[in-house]
Coordinates of C-alpha atoms and ligand atoms in Angstrom, one line a residue:
Chain A
M610 CA -0.5 -15.1 116.2
P611 CA -2.8 -17.6 118.1
F612 CA -6.3 -16.4 118.0
T613 CA -7.1 -16.2 121.7
I614 CA -9.0 -13.0 122.6
E615 CA -6.7 -12.8 125.8
S616 CA -3.6 -12.7 123.6
I617 CA -5.1 -10.2 121.2
R618 CA -6.1 -7.9 124.2
E619 CA -2.5 -7.9 125.3
H620 CA -1.8 -6.0 122.2
F621 CA -4.1 -3.1 123.2
P622 CA -2.6 -1.1 126.3
V623 CA -5.6 1.2 126.4
L624 CA -8.0 -1.7 127.2
H625 CA -6.3 -2.4 130.5
Q626 CA -7.6 0.6 132.6
E627 CA -10.5 1.5 134.9
V628 CA -13.0 4.2 134.4
H629 CA -15.2 5.4 137.2
G630 CA -13.6 2.6 139.2
K631 CA -14.7 -0.1 137.0
P632 CA -12.8 -2.1 134.1
L633 CA -13.3 -0.3 131.0
I634 CA -15.4 -2.2 128.5
Y635 CA -14.9 -0.4 125.2
L636 CA -18.0 -0.8 122.8
D637 CA -17.7 2.3 120.8
N638 CA -15.6 0.6 118.1
A639 CA -17.7 1.9 115.2
A640 CA -16.6 5.3 116.2
T641 CA -12.9 4.4 116.4
T642 CA -11.1 1.2 117.3
Q643 CA -8.2 1.0 119.7
K644 CA -4.6 0.7 118.4
P645 CA -2.4 -2.2 119.0
K646 CA 1.1 -1.9 120.3
Q647 CA 2.6 -2.5 117.0
V648 CA 1.1 0.8 115.5
L649 CA 2.0 2.8 118.6
E650 CA 5.6 1.5 118.3
A651 CA 5.7 2.3 114.7
L652 CA 4.7 5.8 115.3
N653 CA 7.4 6.1 117.8
S654 CA 10.1 4.5 115.8
Y655 CA 9.2 6.6 112.8
Y656 CA 9.9 9.9 114.7
A657 CA 12.8 8.3 116.8
N658 CA 14.7 6.8 113.7
D659 CA 13.4 7.7 110.3
N660 CA 11.7 11.2 110.3
A661 CA 12.4 12.9 107.0
N662 CA 10.4 14.4 104.2
I663 CA 9.6 11.9 101.6
H664 CA 9.9 11.6 97.8
R665 CA 12.4 14.5 97.3
G666 CA 15.3 13.8 99.6
A667 CA 18.7 12.6 98.4
H668 CA 19.7 11.3 101.8
A669 CA 19.4 8.1 103.5
L670 CA 16.5 9.0 106.0
A671 CA 14.4 10.4 103.3
D672 CA 15.0 7.3 101.3
R673 CA 13.9 5.0 104.3
A674 CA 10.8 7.0 105.0
T675 CA 9.7 7.2 101.5
R676 CA 10.1 3.4 101.1
K677 CA 8.1 2.8 104.4
Y678 CA 5.5 5.3 103.3
E679 CA 5.2 3.6 99.8
N680 CA 5.2 0.2 101.4
T681 CA 1.9 1.0 103.3
R682 CA 0.4 2.0 99.9
T683 CA 1.3 -1.3 98.5
M684 CA -0.2 -3.0 101.6
V685 CA -3.4 -1.0 101.3
G686 CA -3.6 -2.1 97.6
D687 CA -3.3 -5.7 98.7
F688 CA -5.8 -5.2 101.5
I689 CA -8.5 -4.3 99.1
N690 CA -7.1 -6.2 96.1
A691 CA -6.5 -3.1 93.8
K692 CA -4.9 -3.8 90.6
E693 CA -2.1 -1.4 91.3
E694 CA -0.9 0.7 94.2
A695 CA -1.2 3.9 92.0
E696 CA -4.9 3.6 92.6
I697 CA -4.5 4.2 96.3
I698 CA -4.7 7.8 97.5
F699 CA -4.1 8.8 101.1
T700 CA -6.4 11.3 102.5
K701 CA -7.4 12.5 106.0
G702 CA -10.2 9.9 106.1
T703 CA -13.4 8.9 104.6
T704 CA -14.9 12.4 104.7
E705 CA -12.0 13.7 102.8
S706 CA -12.0 10.8 100.2
I707 CA -15.7 11.5 99.5
N708 CA -15.1 15.3 99.3
L709 CA -12.3 14.7 97.0
V710 CA -14.5 12.8 94.7
A711 CA -17.2 15.2 94.9
S712 CA -15.1 18.2 94.1
T713 CA -13.1 16.6 91.3
F714 CA -15.0 13.7 89.6
G715 CA -18.2 15.7 90.6
R716 CA -17.2 19.0 89.0
K717 CA -16.1 17.3 85.8
F718 CA -18.6 14.6 85.2
I719 CA -21.7 15.8 87.1
Q720 CA -23.7 18.5 85.2
K721 CA -26.9 20.2 85.7
G722 CA -29.9 17.8 85.5
D723 CA -27.6 14.8 86.2
E724 CA -28.4 12.8 89.2
V725 CA -26.5 11.4 92.2
I726 CA -28.1 8.5 94.1
I727 CA -27.5 7.9 97.8
S728 CA -29.5 6.0 100.4
T729 CA -31.4 7.0 103.6
M730 CA -28.7 5.3 105.8
E731 CA -25.8 7.6 104.7
H732 CA -23.5 9.2 107.1
H733 CA -23.6 12.9 106.9
S734 CA -20.0 12.7 105.2
N735 CA -21.8 11.0 102.3
I736 CA -24.7 13.4 102.1
V737 CA -23.4 16.8 102.6
P738 CA -20.7 16.8 99.9
W739 CA -23.3 15.7 97.3
Q740 CA -25.7 18.4 98.4
M741 CA -22.9 21.0 98.1
L742 CA -22.2 19.7 94.6
C743 CA -25.9 19.7 93.6
E744 CA -26.2 23.2 95.0
A745 CA -23.3 24.4 93.0
N746 CA -24.1 22.8 89.6
G747 CA -27.8 22.2 89.4
A748 CA -27.5 18.3 89.7
V749 CA -30.1 16.4 91.5
L750 CA -29.7 14.2 94.7
R751 CA -31.9 11.1 94.9
V752 CA -32.3 8.9 98.0
I753 CA -33.1 5.3 98.2
P754 CA -35.8 4.6 100.8
I755 CA -35.2 1.8 103.4
S756 CA -37.4 -0.7 105.1
E757 CA -38.3 -0.9 108.8
S758 CA -35.5 -3.5 109.3
G759 CA -33.1 -1.0 108.0
E760 CA -32.4 -2.5 104.5
I761 CA -32.5 -0.6 101.3
I762 CA -35.5 -1.3 99.2
F763 CA -33.9 -2.6 95.9
D764 CA -36.9 -2.1 93.7
E765 CA -37.0 1.5 94.7
F766 CA -33.3 1.7 94.0
E767 CA -33.8 0.3 90.6
K768 CA -36.6 2.8 89.8
L769 CA -34.3 5.7 90.5
L770 CA -31.7 4.6 88.0
S771 CA -31.8 6.3 84.7
P772 CA -29.4 7.5 82.1
R773 CA -29.2 10.8 84.1
T774 CA -27.7 8.8 87.0
K775 CA -24.0 9.7 87.1
L776 CA -23.0 8.4 90.4
V777 CA -24.4 6.1 93.0
S778 CA -22.6 6.8 96.4
I779 CA -23.6 4.3 99.0
V780 CA -22.5 3.0 102.4
H781 CA -21.2 -0.5 102.4
A782 CA -22.2 -1.2 106.0
S783 CA -24.1 1.3 108.0
N784 CA -22.6 2.8 111.1
S785 CA -25.9 3.3 112.9
L786 CA -27.5 0.1 112.0
G787 CA -24.9 -2.4 110.9
T788 CA -26.7 -3.2 107.8
I789 CA -24.5 -4.6 105.1
N790 CA -25.9 -3.4 101.7
P791 CA -25.9 -5.7 98.8
V792 CA -23.2 -3.6 97.2
K793 CA -22.4 -6.0 94.3
A794 CA -25.9 -6.0 92.9
I795 CA -26.0 -2.2 93.3
I796 CA -22.8 -1.8 91.4
N797 CA -24.0 -4.1 88.7
R798 CA -27.3 -2.2 88.3
A799 CA -25.7 1.2 88.4
H800 CA -23.1 0.2 85.7
A801 CA -25.9 -1.0 83.5
V802 CA -27.1 2.6 83.2
G803 CA -23.5 3.9 82.8
A804 CA -23.1 5.3 86.4
K805 CA -20.1 5.1 88.5
V806 CA -20.2 3.8 92.1
L807 CA -18.6 5.1 95.3
L808 CA -18.6 2.8 98.3
D809 CA -18.3 4.2 101.8
G810 CA -16.3 1.5 103.3
A811 CA -15.8 3.3 106.7
Q812 CA -17.5 0.5 108.5
S813 CA -17.2 -2.4 106.2
T814 CA -13.3 -2.5 105.7
S815 CA -12.6 -3.6 109.3
H816 CA -15.1 -6.6 109.3
L817 CA -15.6 -7.8 105.6
E818 CA -13.0 -9.0 103.1
I819 CA -12.8 -6.4 100.4
D820 CA -11.9 -7.1 96.7
V821 CA -12.4 -4.0 94.7
Q822 CA -11.9 -5.9 91.4
D823 CA -14.4 -8.3 92.2
L824 CA -16.8 -5.8 93.4
D825 CA -15.9 -3.7 90.5
C826 CA -16.5 -0.4 92.5
D827 CA -15.2 2.7 90.8
F828 CA -14.3 4.3 94.2
L829 CA -14.0 3.1 97.8
A830 CA -13.4 5.4 100.7
F831 CA -12.3 4.5 104.2
S832 CA -10.6 5.6 107.5
A833 CA -7.5 4.1 109.1
H834 CA -8.6 4.8 112.5
K835 CA -11.6 2.4 112.3
L836 CA -9.0 -0.3 111.1
Y837 CA -6.9 -0.3 114.3
G838 CA -4.7 2.5 112.7
P839 CA -4.1 6.0 113.6
T840 CA -6.7 8.9 113.3
G841 CA -6.8 11.6 110.6
L842 CA -5.7 9.2 108.0
G843 CA -7.9 7.6 105.2
V844 CA -7.8 6.1 101.8
L845 CA -9.4 6.7 98.5
Y846 CA -9.4 3.9 96.1
G847 CA -10.3 4.8 92.4
K848 CA -9.8 3.1 89.2
R849 CA -6.9 4.3 87.3
E850 CA -8.8 5.2 84.2
I851 CA -11.2 7.4 86.2
L852 CA -8.5 9.0 88.5
E853 CA -6.5 10.0 85.4
Q854 CA -9.5 11.7 84.0
M855 CA -10.2 13.7 87.2
P856 CA -8.8 17.1 87.7
P857 CA -6.6 17.6 90.7
Y858 CA -8.0 18.2 94.2
Q859 CA -5.7 20.6 95.9
G860 CA -2.8 22.5 94.4
G861 CA 0.8 22.6 95.9
G862 CA 3.9 20.6 96.3
E863 CA 4.1 16.9 95.3
M864 CA 1.0 17.0 93.0
I865 CA 2.9 18.8 90.1
K866 CA 5.2 17.6 87.4
E867 CA 6.4 21.1 86.4
V868 CA 5.4 24.6 87.5
T869 CA 6.1 27.7 85.5
F870 CA 4.1 30.9 85.9
A871 CA 2.7 30.2 82.5
K872 CA 1.5 26.8 82.9
T873 CA 1.7 23.9 85.6
T874 CA 1.5 20.3 84.6
Y875 CA 0.4 17.6 87.1
N876 CA 2.0 14.6 88.5
E877 CA 0.8 11.1 87.8
I878 CA -1.7 9.3 90.1
P879 CA -1.7 8.9 93.0
F880 CA 0.6 11.9 93.6
K881 CA -1.7 14.2 91.6
F882 CA -4.0 13.9 94.6
E883 CA -1.6 14.1 97.4
A884 CA -0.6 17.9 97.6
G885 CA 1.7 18.9 100.3
T886 CA 3.8 16.9 102.9
P887 CA 1.5 13.9 103.6
N888 CA 0.7 12.3 107.1
I889 CA 4.0 10.2 106.8
A890 CA 4.2 8.8 110.3
D891 CA 0.5 7.8 110.4
V892 CA 0.8 6.1 107.1
I893 CA 3.6 4.1 108.1
A894 CA 2.1 3.1 111.3
F895 CA -1.0 2.1 109.5
G896 CA 0.9 -0.5 107.7
E897 CA 1.3 -2.2 111.1
A898 CA -2.5 -2.1 111.7
L899 CA -2.9 -3.9 108.4
N900 CA -0.3 -6.4 109.4
F901 CA -2.2 -6.9 112.6
I902 CA -5.5 -7.6 110.7
S903 CA -3.9 -9.8 108.2
G904 CA -2.1 -11.7 111.0
L905 CA -5.6 -12.5 112.4
T906 CA -7.3 -12.8 109.1
K907 CA -10.7 -11.1 108.4
P908 CA -12.9 -14.5 108.3
L909 CA -11.6 -15.1 111.9
I910 CA -12.2 -11.4 113.0
K911 CA -15.7 -11.6 111.5
A912 CA -16.6 -14.9 113.0
H913 CA -15.6 -13.7 116.4
E914 CA -17.5 -10.2 116.0
D915 CA -20.6 -12.2 114.6
S916 CA -20.7 -14.5 117.6
L917 CA -20.5 -11.5 120.0
L918 CA -23.3 -9.6 118.0
A919 CA -25.4 -12.8 118.0
Y920 CA -24.8 -13.3 121.9
A921 CA -25.6 -9.6 122.5
V922 CA -28.9 -9.9 120.5
E923 CA -29.9 -12.9 122.2
L924 CA -29.3 -11.5 125.7
T925 CA -30.9 -8.2 125.0
S926 CA -34.0 -9.6 123.3
K927 CA -35.1 -10.8 126.8
I928 CA -34.9 -7.3 128.2
K929 CA -38.3 -5.6 128.9
G930 CA -38.4 -2.3 127.0
F931 CA -35.5 -3.1 124.7
I932 CA -36.1 -1.8 121.3
P933 CA -33.5 -2.8 118.6
I934 CA -33.1 -0.4 115.7
G935 CA -31.7 -2.0 112.5
T936 CA -32.5 -5.8 112.3
A937 CA -31.2 -6.5 108.9
K938 CA -30.3 -10.1 108.1
E939 CA -26.8 -9.2 107.0
K940 CA -25.0 -7.1 109.6
V941 CA -21.6 -6.0 110.9
S942 CA -21.1 -6.0 114.6
V943 CA -23.4 -3.0 115.5
L944 CA -26.2 -3.1 117.9
S945 CA -28.3 0.0 118.0
F946 CA -31.1 0.3 120.3
N947 CA -33.4 2.3 122.5
I948 CA -34.9 1.7 125.8
N949 CA -38.7 2.3 126.1
G950 CA -39.3 5.5 128.0
M951 CA -35.7 6.7 128.0
H952 CA -33.5 9.1 126.2
P953 CA -30.4 7.4 124.7
F954 CA -28.2 10.0 126.5
D955 CA -29.4 8.9 129.8
V956 CA -28.8 5.3 129.0
G957 CA -25.3 6.2 127.7
V958 CA -24.3 8.1 130.8
M959 CA -25.6 5.3 133.0
L960 CA -23.5 2.7 131.0
D961 CA -20.5 4.9 131.3
A962 CA -20.8 4.8 135.1
K963 CA -20.4 1.0 134.8
G964 CA -17.2 1.5 132.8
I965 CA -19.0 0.6 129.5
A966 CA -18.2 3.0 126.6
V967 CA -21.0 3.3 124.0
R968 CA -22.1 6.0 121.6
T969 CA -25.4 7.8 121.8
G970 CA -27.2 10.2 119.6
H971 CA -27.8 10.4 115.8
H972 CA -24.4 8.9 114.9
C973 CA -24.2 11.5 112.2
T974 CA -27.1 10.0 110.4
Q975 CA -29.8 12.4 111.2
P976 CA -32.0 11.7 108.1
L977 CA -31.8 7.9 109.2
M978 CA -33.1 9.0 112.6
Q979 CA -35.9 11.0 111.0
R980 CA -36.7 7.9 109.0
F981 CA -37.4 5.9 112.1
G982 CA -38.9 8.8 113.8
I983 CA -36.2 8.8 116.8
E984 CA -33.9 11.4 118.2
G985 CA -31.1 8.9 118.3
T986 CA -30.1 5.4 119.5
V987 CA -27.6 3.9 121.9
R988 CA -25.1 2.0 119.9
A989 CA -22.8 -0.7 121.0
S990 CA -20.2 -2.0 118.4
F991 CA -18.0 -4.9 118.9
A992 CA -14.4 -5.4 117.7
V993 CA -12.1 -8.3 117.7
Y994 CA -10.7 -7.7 121.3
N995 CA -14.0 -7.7 122.9
T996 CA -15.1 -10.7 124.9
K997 CA -18.2 -12.7 125.7
S998 CA -17.9 -11.7 129.3
E999 CA -17.9 -8.1 128.3
V1000 CA -21.1 -8.7 126.4
E1001 CA -22.8 -10.3 129.4
K1002 CA -21.8 -7.4 131.5
F1003 CA -23.1 -5.0 129.0
A1004 CA -26.5 -6.9 128.7
E1005 CA -26.8 -7.0 132.5
S1006 CA -26.3 -3.3 132.8
V1007 CA -28.7 -2.5 129.9
E1008 CA -31.3 -4.8 131.8
R1009 CA -30.7 -2.9 135.1
I1010 CA -31.2 0.4 133.3
A1011 CA -34.2 -0.6 131.4
K1012 CA -35.9 -1.7 134.6
I1013 CA -36.0 2.0 135.8
K1014 CA -38.8 2.6 133.3
N1015 CA -40.0 -0.9 132.4
K1016 CA -41.0 -2.6 135.6
Chain B
M1492 CA -36.0 31.4 152.8
S1493 CA -32.4 30.2 152.8
T1494 CA -29.8 32.2 150.8
I1495 CA -28.4 31.2 147.6
Q1496 CA -25.2 30.2 149.4
E1497 CA -27.1 28.1 152.0
V1498 CA -29.0 26.2 149.3
Q1499 CA -25.7 25.5 147.4
D1500 CA -24.0 24.2 150.6
E1501 CA -27.0 22.0 151.1
I1502 CA -26.7 20.4 147.7
I1503 CA -22.9 20.0 148.2
S1504 CA -23.5 18.1 151.4
E1505 CA -26.1 15.9 149.8
F1506 CA -23.6 15.0 147.1
E1507 CA -20.8 14.4 149.6
I1508 CA -22.9 11.6 151.1
L1509 CA -23.0 9.9 147.7
G1510 CA -19.3 10.0 147.5
D1511 CA -17.3 9.0 144.4
D1512 CA -19.7 6.5 143.0
K1513 CA -20.8 7.7 139.7
E1514 CA -23.6 5.3 139.4
S1515 CA -25.3 6.2 142.5
T1516 CA -24.7 10.0 141.8
I1517 CA -26.5 9.5 138.4
Y1518 CA -29.4 7.6 139.8
Y1519 CA -29.7 10.4 142.6
I1520 CA -29.7 13.1 139.8
M1521 CA -32.4 11.3 137.8
E1522 CA -34.6 11.2 140.9
L1523 CA -34.2 14.9 141.5
G1524 CA -35.7 15.6 138.1
D1525 CA -38.9 13.9 139.2
G1526 CA -39.2 16.6 141.8
L1527 CA -39.4 19.4 139.1
P1528 CA -43.0 20.8 138.8
E1529 CA -44.8 19.7 135.8
F1530 CA -43.8 22.0 132.7
P1531 CA -46.8 23.8 131.2
E1532 CA -47.5 22.2 127.8
A1533 CA -48.2 25.5 126.3
E1534 CA -44.6 26.7 127.0
R1535 CA -43.1 23.7 125.3
V1536 CA -42.4 25.7 122.2
D1537 CA -39.1 26.3 120.2
E1538 CA -38.8 29.9 121.6
N1539 CA -38.2 28.4 125.1
I1540 CA -35.5 25.9 123.9
I1541 CA -32.0 26.7 125.1
K1542 CA -29.5 26.6 122.4
G1543 CA -26.1 24.9 123.1
C1544 CA -27.7 21.8 124.9
Q1545 CA -27.6 18.5 123.0
S1546 CA -30.6 17.3 124.8
K1547 CA -33.6 19.6 124.7
V1548 CA -34.1 22.0 127.5
W1549 CA -37.1 24.3 127.8
L1550 CA -36.8 27.2 130.3
T1551 CA -39.4 30.0 131.2
A1552 CA -39.2 32.9 133.6
H1553 CA -42.0 34.9 135.1
E1554 CA -41.8 37.8 137.5
V1555 CA -44.0 37.3 140.6
D1556 CA -43.9 40.1 143.3
G1557 CA -40.5 41.3 142.2
R1558 CA -39.1 37.8 142.2
V1559 CA -38.1 35.5 139.3
I1560 CA -39.9 32.1 139.0
F1561 CA -38.3 29.7 136.6
E1562 CA -39.8 26.6 135.1
A1563 CA -37.8 24.2 133.2
D1564 CA -37.9 20.8 131.6
S1565 CA -35.8 18.5 129.5
N1566 CA -36.2 15.4 127.4
T1567 CA -33.4 13.5 129.3
D1568 CA -33.8 12.5 133.0
I1569 CA -30.2 13.4 133.8
T1570 CA -30.4 17.0 132.4
K1571 CA -33.6 17.4 134.0
G1572 CA -32.1 16.5 137.4
L1573 CA -29.3 18.8 136.8
I1574 CA -31.6 21.8 135.9
S1575 CA -33.8 21.0 138.9
L1576 CA -30.7 21.9 141.1
L1577 CA -30.5 25.2 139.1
V1578 CA -34.1 25.9 139.8
R1579 CA -33.9 25.0 143.4
V1580 CA -30.9 27.5 143.9
L1581 CA -32.2 30.4 141.8
S1582 CA -36.0 30.3 141.4
G1583 CA -38.0 32.6 143.6
R1584 CA -35.3 35.2 144.1
K1585 CA -34.8 38.8 143.4
P1586 CA -33.4 39.4 139.9
M1587 CA -30.1 41.1 141.3
E1588 CA -29.5 38.0 143.5
I1589 CA -29.7 35.8 140.3
S1590 CA -27.5 37.9 138.1
N1591 CA -24.8 38.2 140.8
A1592 CA -25.0 34.6 141.9
D1593 CA -21.6 32.7 142.2
L1594 CA -22.8 29.1 141.4
Y1595 CA -19.8 27.3 142.9
F1596 CA -21.8 24.2 143.7
I1597 CA -21.4 23.0 140.1
D1598 CA -17.8 22.5 140.4
K1599 CA -17.9 21.2 143.9
I1600 CA -20.3 18.4 143.1
G1601 CA -18.2 17.5 140.0
M1602 CA -20.8 18.0 137.5
G1603 CA -18.4 18.2 134.6
N1604 CA -17.1 14.6 135.5
I1605 CA -20.7 13.3 135.8
I1606 CA -22.1 14.6 132.5
G1607 CA -19.1 15.1 130.3
S1608 CA -17.8 18.3 129.0
Q1609 CA -20.2 18.7 126.1
R1610 CA -23.1 18.6 128.6
S1611 CA -21.4 21.1 130.8
N1612 CA -21.4 23.6 127.9
G1613 CA -25.2 22.9 127.8
L1614 CA -25.5 23.7 131.4
A1615 CA -23.5 26.8 131.0
S1616 CA -25.9 28.1 128.5
M1617 CA -28.6 27.2 130.8
I1618 CA -27.2 29.3 133.5
K1619 CA -26.4 32.2 131.0
Q1620 CA -30.1 32.1 130.0
M1621 CA -31.3 32.3 133.6
K1622 CA -29.0 35.2 134.4
F1623 CA -30.1 36.9 131.1
Y1624 CA -33.7 36.8 132.3
A1625 CA -32.8 38.2 135.6
L1626 CA -31.0 41.0 134.1
A1627 CA -34.0 41.7 131.8
F1628 CA -36.4 41.9 134.9
Q1629 CA -33.8 43.9 136.8
A1630 CA -33.6 46.4 133.9
K1631 CA -37.6 46.5 133.9
Q1632 CA -37.6 47.1 137.6
N1633 CA -35.1 49.9 137.5
A1634 CA -36.9 51.5 134.5
Ligands
PLP1360 C1 -20.3 5.0 107.5 C2 -19.4 6.2 107.8 N1 -18.9 7.0 106.9 C3 -18.2 8.1 107.0 C4 -17.5 8.2 108.2 C5 -16.5 9.4 108.5 O1 -15.4 9.0 108.7 P1 -14.2 10.0 109.1 O2 -14.7 10.8 110.1 O3 -13.0 9.1 109.6 O4 -13.8 10.8 107.9 C6 -17.9 7.3 109.3 C7 -17.2 7.7 110.6 O5 -17.8 7.8 111.6 C8 -18.7 6.3 109.1 O6 -19.1 5.5 110.1

C-alpha cells in the first residue's frame, strides 16, 4: 500500500461525509478510530459465508470460522511479539482485560496488606477494579504522582516500591495527556521487588511498536476499537506461567476440560479465560485491522501522527488564551487543552458546528483532572488518516473560538 | 405580560432567522446567556445544583406576589444561553401556568440537534425542576 494519506482515506468510508453542512474532520481518535473497508467487508463476509460456532463443530463452516478466529489470535501474538498465541486472550476490551486480572490474579496473589501501584493519570478502568479489589481483600492502592508537564515522577515511584508491592498497573500512553510513560524502566524496577506489571495499552498499541518480550511486561491490555478494529473486543496478553496459575474468570462453556457435578476441570490457556461463545465476527474482522496496520507499518504511522501533532502544537501555541494540558517530552498524538475563560464543552460544541469532532470533559480520568485543578479539557487526537489541512482548519477554528474570550 | 405561548413563538421566530447554520445558532445562544441577571453568589451552593446536567446548573425559585421568579446560572456559556430561554418563558408567572406549560419551543428550535442528546437530558431535568418548584408553590397557595 503506498503511503499517501489520500489513498489511506479512501479505505475509510465514514470520513467522506458532511456534518452540519461541513466536511467531517474526525479528531476523536483516542476515543475510537474509524474502521477501514477491509474490516467492514470481513464482518460482512463472515456472516455471509462462514457463520458457525467455533471450536466444537464437526462441519466445514465451523472449521473455517475456527481457523479464521484462531488466525487472528496468531496475528495478535505477532503484533505484540508474544512468545506464543496461547498467551493471547480475547475479551470485551481493555476494561474487561483489567477486570479479568483484578478478579483472578488479584484474588489469588494480592492479600491483605499487599500493595498495588497505579499512577495519577490512569483511566477509570485502571483505577476502579483495583479499588474494588482493595476494598474486598484489604490490600492498599498507592498512586504515583505526576509533574506539571504530565510525566510520572520516577523517584516517587521508586519510593513507593517495596516487598509489599504485588502489582504495578500503569498506562503505557495516557489518553488524556498523550504522555508515553517510561514503561521499560518501570517494569525493571517493579520486577526487582518481585512485583508483576500490567500495562494499559489502550492508547499505545495504535501508535507504538510493542514487543512484550522485550518490555518483559507480565500483562498487556488493549482494545480493538482503538486500533481500527471493531468495538466491544479487546485483548489480554499474559505470560504463560502467570496465566496458568490464575484461577478462571467466568465459568461456562469453552473454558472447561470436563464437567461432572462432583468436579470440573478447566481447559488450557487461553480457553480457560474465554467462557461462552466469543465475539467471533469481530475477532475475525480485527485480523483485517491488524493487516491494515502492518501494511502501513507502525514507524510510518507514528511518523505521520507525530508530524500532525507537532504541527498542531506549533499552530495552537500562537493562539491567545490557549492552555495546553500535558506537555511531556514523549507523547502520542493527543493534544489536550483549555481556552482561557471558556468551558471545554462550549469549545467542543463550537468545533462540532465546524464539522470538527473532538472530545471534551474528564476523559474518564477524573483524578488526573483534579491533579490539574480543572474540570476537563478539550482533546484532539490524530490518527493515520488525518491531514495537515485538517490540522490547519482545526487550529483556525480554535483561534476563532478563543478570540471570543481572549481579545 | 405576554403569554407563555407568545414568548415561545417569539423565540421560535428568532431562531428561524438564524436558519440551519449551527454555528451562528450557537453564537446566538451564547450571547443570550449574557442577558441572564447576575446569579446571587450566596445561592451558588450544592443544594441548588441540578442533577442530570453534565455541566453545572444552579437554579433557585422565589415566590413574589403569587408569581415564581427563577434565577439560574451555568458554568458553560451554551447551557447558560439555553436556560436563559427557559427563564424568559417561565419566570414571573403563576405557579399553575408553569406546571401546566407545554414547552414546544424546545423541539421547534431544534435544541436536541444543537446540544446533543446528553445535554438535552440535562435540559429536561432543568425543566422538571422548574415545574417541581411551581407545583410546590401551588400546593402552598392552595393550603
Ligand atoms: C488509557 C485507556 N485505558 C482504558 C480504556 C478503556 O477501553 P475500553 O473502553 O475499550 O475498555 C481507554 C479507552 O477510553 C483508555 O484510553
